[in-house]
CSV table of C-alpha atoms in Angstrom, one decimal:
chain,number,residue,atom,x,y,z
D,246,UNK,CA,116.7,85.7,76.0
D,247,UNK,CA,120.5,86.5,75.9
D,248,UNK,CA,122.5,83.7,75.2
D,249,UNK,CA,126.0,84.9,75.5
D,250,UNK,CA,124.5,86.7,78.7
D,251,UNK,CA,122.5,83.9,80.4
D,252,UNK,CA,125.4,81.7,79.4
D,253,UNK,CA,127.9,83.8,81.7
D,254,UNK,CA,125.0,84.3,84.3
D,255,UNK,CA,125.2,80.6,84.9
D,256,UNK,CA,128.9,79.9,84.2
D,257,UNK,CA,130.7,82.8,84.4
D,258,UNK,CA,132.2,85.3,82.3
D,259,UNK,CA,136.1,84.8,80.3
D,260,UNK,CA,137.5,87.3,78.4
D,261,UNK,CA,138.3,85.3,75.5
D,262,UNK,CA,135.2,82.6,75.5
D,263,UNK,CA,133.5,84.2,72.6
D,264,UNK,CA,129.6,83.0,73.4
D,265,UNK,CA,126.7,84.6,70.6
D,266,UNK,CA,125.7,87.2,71.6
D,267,UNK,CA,121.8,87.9,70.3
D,268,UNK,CA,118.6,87.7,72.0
D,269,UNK,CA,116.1,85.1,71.0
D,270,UNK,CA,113.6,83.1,71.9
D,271,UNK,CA,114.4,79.4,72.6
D,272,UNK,CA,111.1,77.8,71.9
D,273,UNK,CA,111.1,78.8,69.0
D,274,UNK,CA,114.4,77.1,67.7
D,275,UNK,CA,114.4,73.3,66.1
D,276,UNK,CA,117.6,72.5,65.1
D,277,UNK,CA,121.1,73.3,66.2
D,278,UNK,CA,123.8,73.5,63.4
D,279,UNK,CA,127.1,73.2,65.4
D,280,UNK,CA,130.3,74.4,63.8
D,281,UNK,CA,133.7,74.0,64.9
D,282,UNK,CA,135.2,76.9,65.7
D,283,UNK,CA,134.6,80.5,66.7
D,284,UNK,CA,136.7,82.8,64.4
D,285,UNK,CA,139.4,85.4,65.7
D,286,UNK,CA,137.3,88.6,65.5
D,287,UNK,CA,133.9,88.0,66.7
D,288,UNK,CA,132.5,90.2,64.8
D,289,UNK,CA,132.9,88.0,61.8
D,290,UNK,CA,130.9,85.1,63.6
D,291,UNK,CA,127.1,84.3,62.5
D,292,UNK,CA,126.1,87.0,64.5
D,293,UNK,CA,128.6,89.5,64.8
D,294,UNK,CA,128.9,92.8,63.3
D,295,UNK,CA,129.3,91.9,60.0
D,296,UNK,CA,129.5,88.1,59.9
D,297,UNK,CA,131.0,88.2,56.7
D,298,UNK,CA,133.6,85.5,57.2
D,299,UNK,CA,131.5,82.8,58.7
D,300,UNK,CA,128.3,83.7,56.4
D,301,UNK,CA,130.1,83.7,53.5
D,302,UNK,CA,130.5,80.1,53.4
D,303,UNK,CA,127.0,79.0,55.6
D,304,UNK,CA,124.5,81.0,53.4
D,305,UNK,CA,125.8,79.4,50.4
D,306,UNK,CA,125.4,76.2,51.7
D,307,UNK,CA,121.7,77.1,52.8
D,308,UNK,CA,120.7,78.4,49.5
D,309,UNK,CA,122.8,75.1,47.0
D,310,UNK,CA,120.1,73.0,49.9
D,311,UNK,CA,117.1,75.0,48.2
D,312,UNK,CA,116.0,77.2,50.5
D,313,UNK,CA,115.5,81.0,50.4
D,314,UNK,CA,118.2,82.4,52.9
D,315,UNK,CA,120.3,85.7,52.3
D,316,UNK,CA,120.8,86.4,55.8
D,317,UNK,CA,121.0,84.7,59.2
D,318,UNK,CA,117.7,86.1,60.4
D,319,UNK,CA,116.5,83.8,57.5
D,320,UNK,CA,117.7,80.9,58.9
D,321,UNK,CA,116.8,81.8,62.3
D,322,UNK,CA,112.9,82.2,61.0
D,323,UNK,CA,113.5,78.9,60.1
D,324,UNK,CA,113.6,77.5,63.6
D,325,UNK,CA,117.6,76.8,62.9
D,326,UNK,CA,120.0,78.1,65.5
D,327,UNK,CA,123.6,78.3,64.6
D,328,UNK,CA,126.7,77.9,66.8
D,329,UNK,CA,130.5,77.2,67.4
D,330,UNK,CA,131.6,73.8,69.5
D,331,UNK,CA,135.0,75.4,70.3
D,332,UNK,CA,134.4,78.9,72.5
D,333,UNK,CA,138.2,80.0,72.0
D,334,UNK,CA,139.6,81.0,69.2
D,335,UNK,CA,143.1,78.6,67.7
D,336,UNK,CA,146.2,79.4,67.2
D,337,UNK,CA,147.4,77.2,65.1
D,338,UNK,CA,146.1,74.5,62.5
D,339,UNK,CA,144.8,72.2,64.8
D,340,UNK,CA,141.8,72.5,67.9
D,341,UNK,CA,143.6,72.2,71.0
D,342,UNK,CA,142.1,69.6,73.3
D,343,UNK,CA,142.4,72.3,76.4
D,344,UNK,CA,140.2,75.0,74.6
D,345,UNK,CA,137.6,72.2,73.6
D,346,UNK,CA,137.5,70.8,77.5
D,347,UNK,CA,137.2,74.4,78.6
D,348,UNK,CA,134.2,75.0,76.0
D,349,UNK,CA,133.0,72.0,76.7
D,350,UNK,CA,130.5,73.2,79.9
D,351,UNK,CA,129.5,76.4,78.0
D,352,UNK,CA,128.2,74.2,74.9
D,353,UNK,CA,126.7,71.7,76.8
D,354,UNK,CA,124.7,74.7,79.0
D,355,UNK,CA,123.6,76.2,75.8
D,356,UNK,CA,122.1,73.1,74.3
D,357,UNK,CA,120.3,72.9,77.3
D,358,UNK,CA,118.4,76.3,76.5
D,359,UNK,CA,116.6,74.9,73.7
D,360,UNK,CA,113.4,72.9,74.9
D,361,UNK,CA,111.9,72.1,71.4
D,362,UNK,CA,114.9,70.8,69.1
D,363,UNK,CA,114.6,67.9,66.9
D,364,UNK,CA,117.8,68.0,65.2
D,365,UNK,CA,121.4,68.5,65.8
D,366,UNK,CA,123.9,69.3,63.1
D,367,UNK,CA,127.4,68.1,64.0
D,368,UNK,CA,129.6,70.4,61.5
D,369,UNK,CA,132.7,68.6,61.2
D,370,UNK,CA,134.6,66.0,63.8
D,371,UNK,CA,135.0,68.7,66.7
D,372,UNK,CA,131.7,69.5,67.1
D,373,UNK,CA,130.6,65.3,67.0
D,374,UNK,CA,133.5,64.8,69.6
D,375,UNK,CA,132.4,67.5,71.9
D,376,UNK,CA,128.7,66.3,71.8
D,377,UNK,CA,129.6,62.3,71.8
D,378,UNK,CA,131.1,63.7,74.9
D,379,UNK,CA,128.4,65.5,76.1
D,380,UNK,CA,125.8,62.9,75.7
D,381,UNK,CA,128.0,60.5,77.1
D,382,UNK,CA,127.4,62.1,80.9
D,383,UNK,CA,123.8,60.9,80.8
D,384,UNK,CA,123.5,58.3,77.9
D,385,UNK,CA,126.7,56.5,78.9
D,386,UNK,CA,127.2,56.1,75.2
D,387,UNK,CA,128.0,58.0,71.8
D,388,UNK,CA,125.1,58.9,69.8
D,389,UNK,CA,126.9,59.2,66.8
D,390,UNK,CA,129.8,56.4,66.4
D,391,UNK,CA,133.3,56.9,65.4
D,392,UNK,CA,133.9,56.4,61.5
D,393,UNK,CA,134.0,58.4,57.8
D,394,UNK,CA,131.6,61.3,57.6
D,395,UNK,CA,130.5,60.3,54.2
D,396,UNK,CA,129.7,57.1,55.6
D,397,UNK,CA,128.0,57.7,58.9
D,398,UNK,CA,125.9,60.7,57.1
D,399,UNK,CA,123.4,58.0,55.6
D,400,UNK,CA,122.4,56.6,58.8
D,401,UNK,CA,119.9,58.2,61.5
D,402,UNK,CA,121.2,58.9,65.1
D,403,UNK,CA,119.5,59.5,68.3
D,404,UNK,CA,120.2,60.5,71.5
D,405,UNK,CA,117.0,60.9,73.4
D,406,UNK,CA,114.3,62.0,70.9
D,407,UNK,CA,116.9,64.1,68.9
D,408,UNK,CA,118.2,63.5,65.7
D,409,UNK,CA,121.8,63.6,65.8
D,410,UNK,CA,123.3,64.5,62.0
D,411,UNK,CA,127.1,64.0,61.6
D,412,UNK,CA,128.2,66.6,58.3
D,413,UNK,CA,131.3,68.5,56.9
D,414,UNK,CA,132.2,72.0,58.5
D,415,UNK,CA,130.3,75.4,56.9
D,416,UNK,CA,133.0,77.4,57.3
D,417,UNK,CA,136.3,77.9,56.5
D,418,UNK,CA,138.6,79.2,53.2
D,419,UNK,CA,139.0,75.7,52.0
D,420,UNK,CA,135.1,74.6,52.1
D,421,UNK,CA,133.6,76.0,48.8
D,422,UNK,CA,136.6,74.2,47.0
D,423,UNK,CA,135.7,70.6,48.1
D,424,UNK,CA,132.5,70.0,45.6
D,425,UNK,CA,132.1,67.0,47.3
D,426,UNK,CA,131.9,67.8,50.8
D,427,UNK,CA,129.8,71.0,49.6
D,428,UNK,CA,127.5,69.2,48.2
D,429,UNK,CA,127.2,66.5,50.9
D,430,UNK,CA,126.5,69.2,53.6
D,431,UNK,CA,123.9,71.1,51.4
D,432,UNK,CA,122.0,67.6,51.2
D,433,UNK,CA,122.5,67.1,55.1
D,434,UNK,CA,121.2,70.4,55.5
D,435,UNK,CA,117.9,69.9,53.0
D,436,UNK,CA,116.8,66.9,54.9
D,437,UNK,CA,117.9,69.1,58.6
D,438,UNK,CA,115.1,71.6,57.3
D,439,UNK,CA,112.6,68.7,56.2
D,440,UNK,CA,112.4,67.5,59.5
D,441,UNK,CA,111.9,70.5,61.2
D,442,UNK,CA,108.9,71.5,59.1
């Protein structure tokens, strides 16, 4: 399957929603590592043309969590599927609360393509917002409260029969210089992989 092109089968297509577009199978996936943001040039997103930008910072993160990843075919023969909350690109410093309400229905449609996950990365306070959101429309409540990161990370969150894992964002200038947050993600990212085993 398509995603960027089942995605605008069922929603419709927008010149500047930037949706992944790569052909896999959806079975096969089990986990979802959400990230914030698309980046400005597609082609530097985890699977565009050279997804330098965005793979610079992710694959590091993979390998510091012990496992054997140089390239994002690695991690999706892992059963780990990697995506952006926010379809639009920003402008500016912040995420604008319109481009997040108008990704909102394409990431909530592509969640729904994966049948057998078990875990769901939330990379960074976007990504938890839009899928606290998200969950909301059927669970009536957040699956992940509102609170620090490094606190909430400790704890296990459901909804349904899907852990729900609140971390840092893998992508970025800024992330490889915040040990901390680097090595909090890499650890969040060991036990992802354990539980998909």
């Amino acid at each position: 399957m398509n995603i960027k092109q089942t995605l605008e089968a069922q929603l419709g297509s927008q010149p500047h929603i930037h949706l992944n577009d790569i052909d896999i199978e959806p079975a096969s996936i089990h986990a979802i590592m959400i990230n914030e943001i698309v980046p400005q040039d597609p082609a530097q997103d985890f699977y565009g043309a050279s997804g330098e930008e965005y793979l610079s910072t992710t694959i590091p993160l993979f390998q510091k969590a012990g496992l054997p990843v140089e390239t994002v075919d690695d991690i999706l023969s892992m059963g780990i599927y990697l995506t952006n909350a926010v379809k639009t690109p920003k402008d500016g410093y912040t995420v604008e609360k319109a481009s997040m309400e108008e990704s909102l229905p394409y990431l909530e449609q592509e969640l729904r393509l994966f049948p057998n996950v078990r875990v769901i990365m939330l990379m960074g306070d976007v990504a938890k917002k839009m899928v606290n959101q998200i969950a909301r429309k059927t669970t009536k409540r957040n699956p992940v409260p509102s609170g620090a990161t490094y606190k909430l990370r400790a704890q296990a969150f459901y909804w349904g029969d899907i852990r729900v894992m609140p971390s840092y964002i893998m992508t970025g200038g800024n992330i490889l210089i915040e040990k901390s947050k680097v090595a909090m993600a890499a650890e969040d990212i060991a036990t992802m992989a354990a539980l998909i085993r």
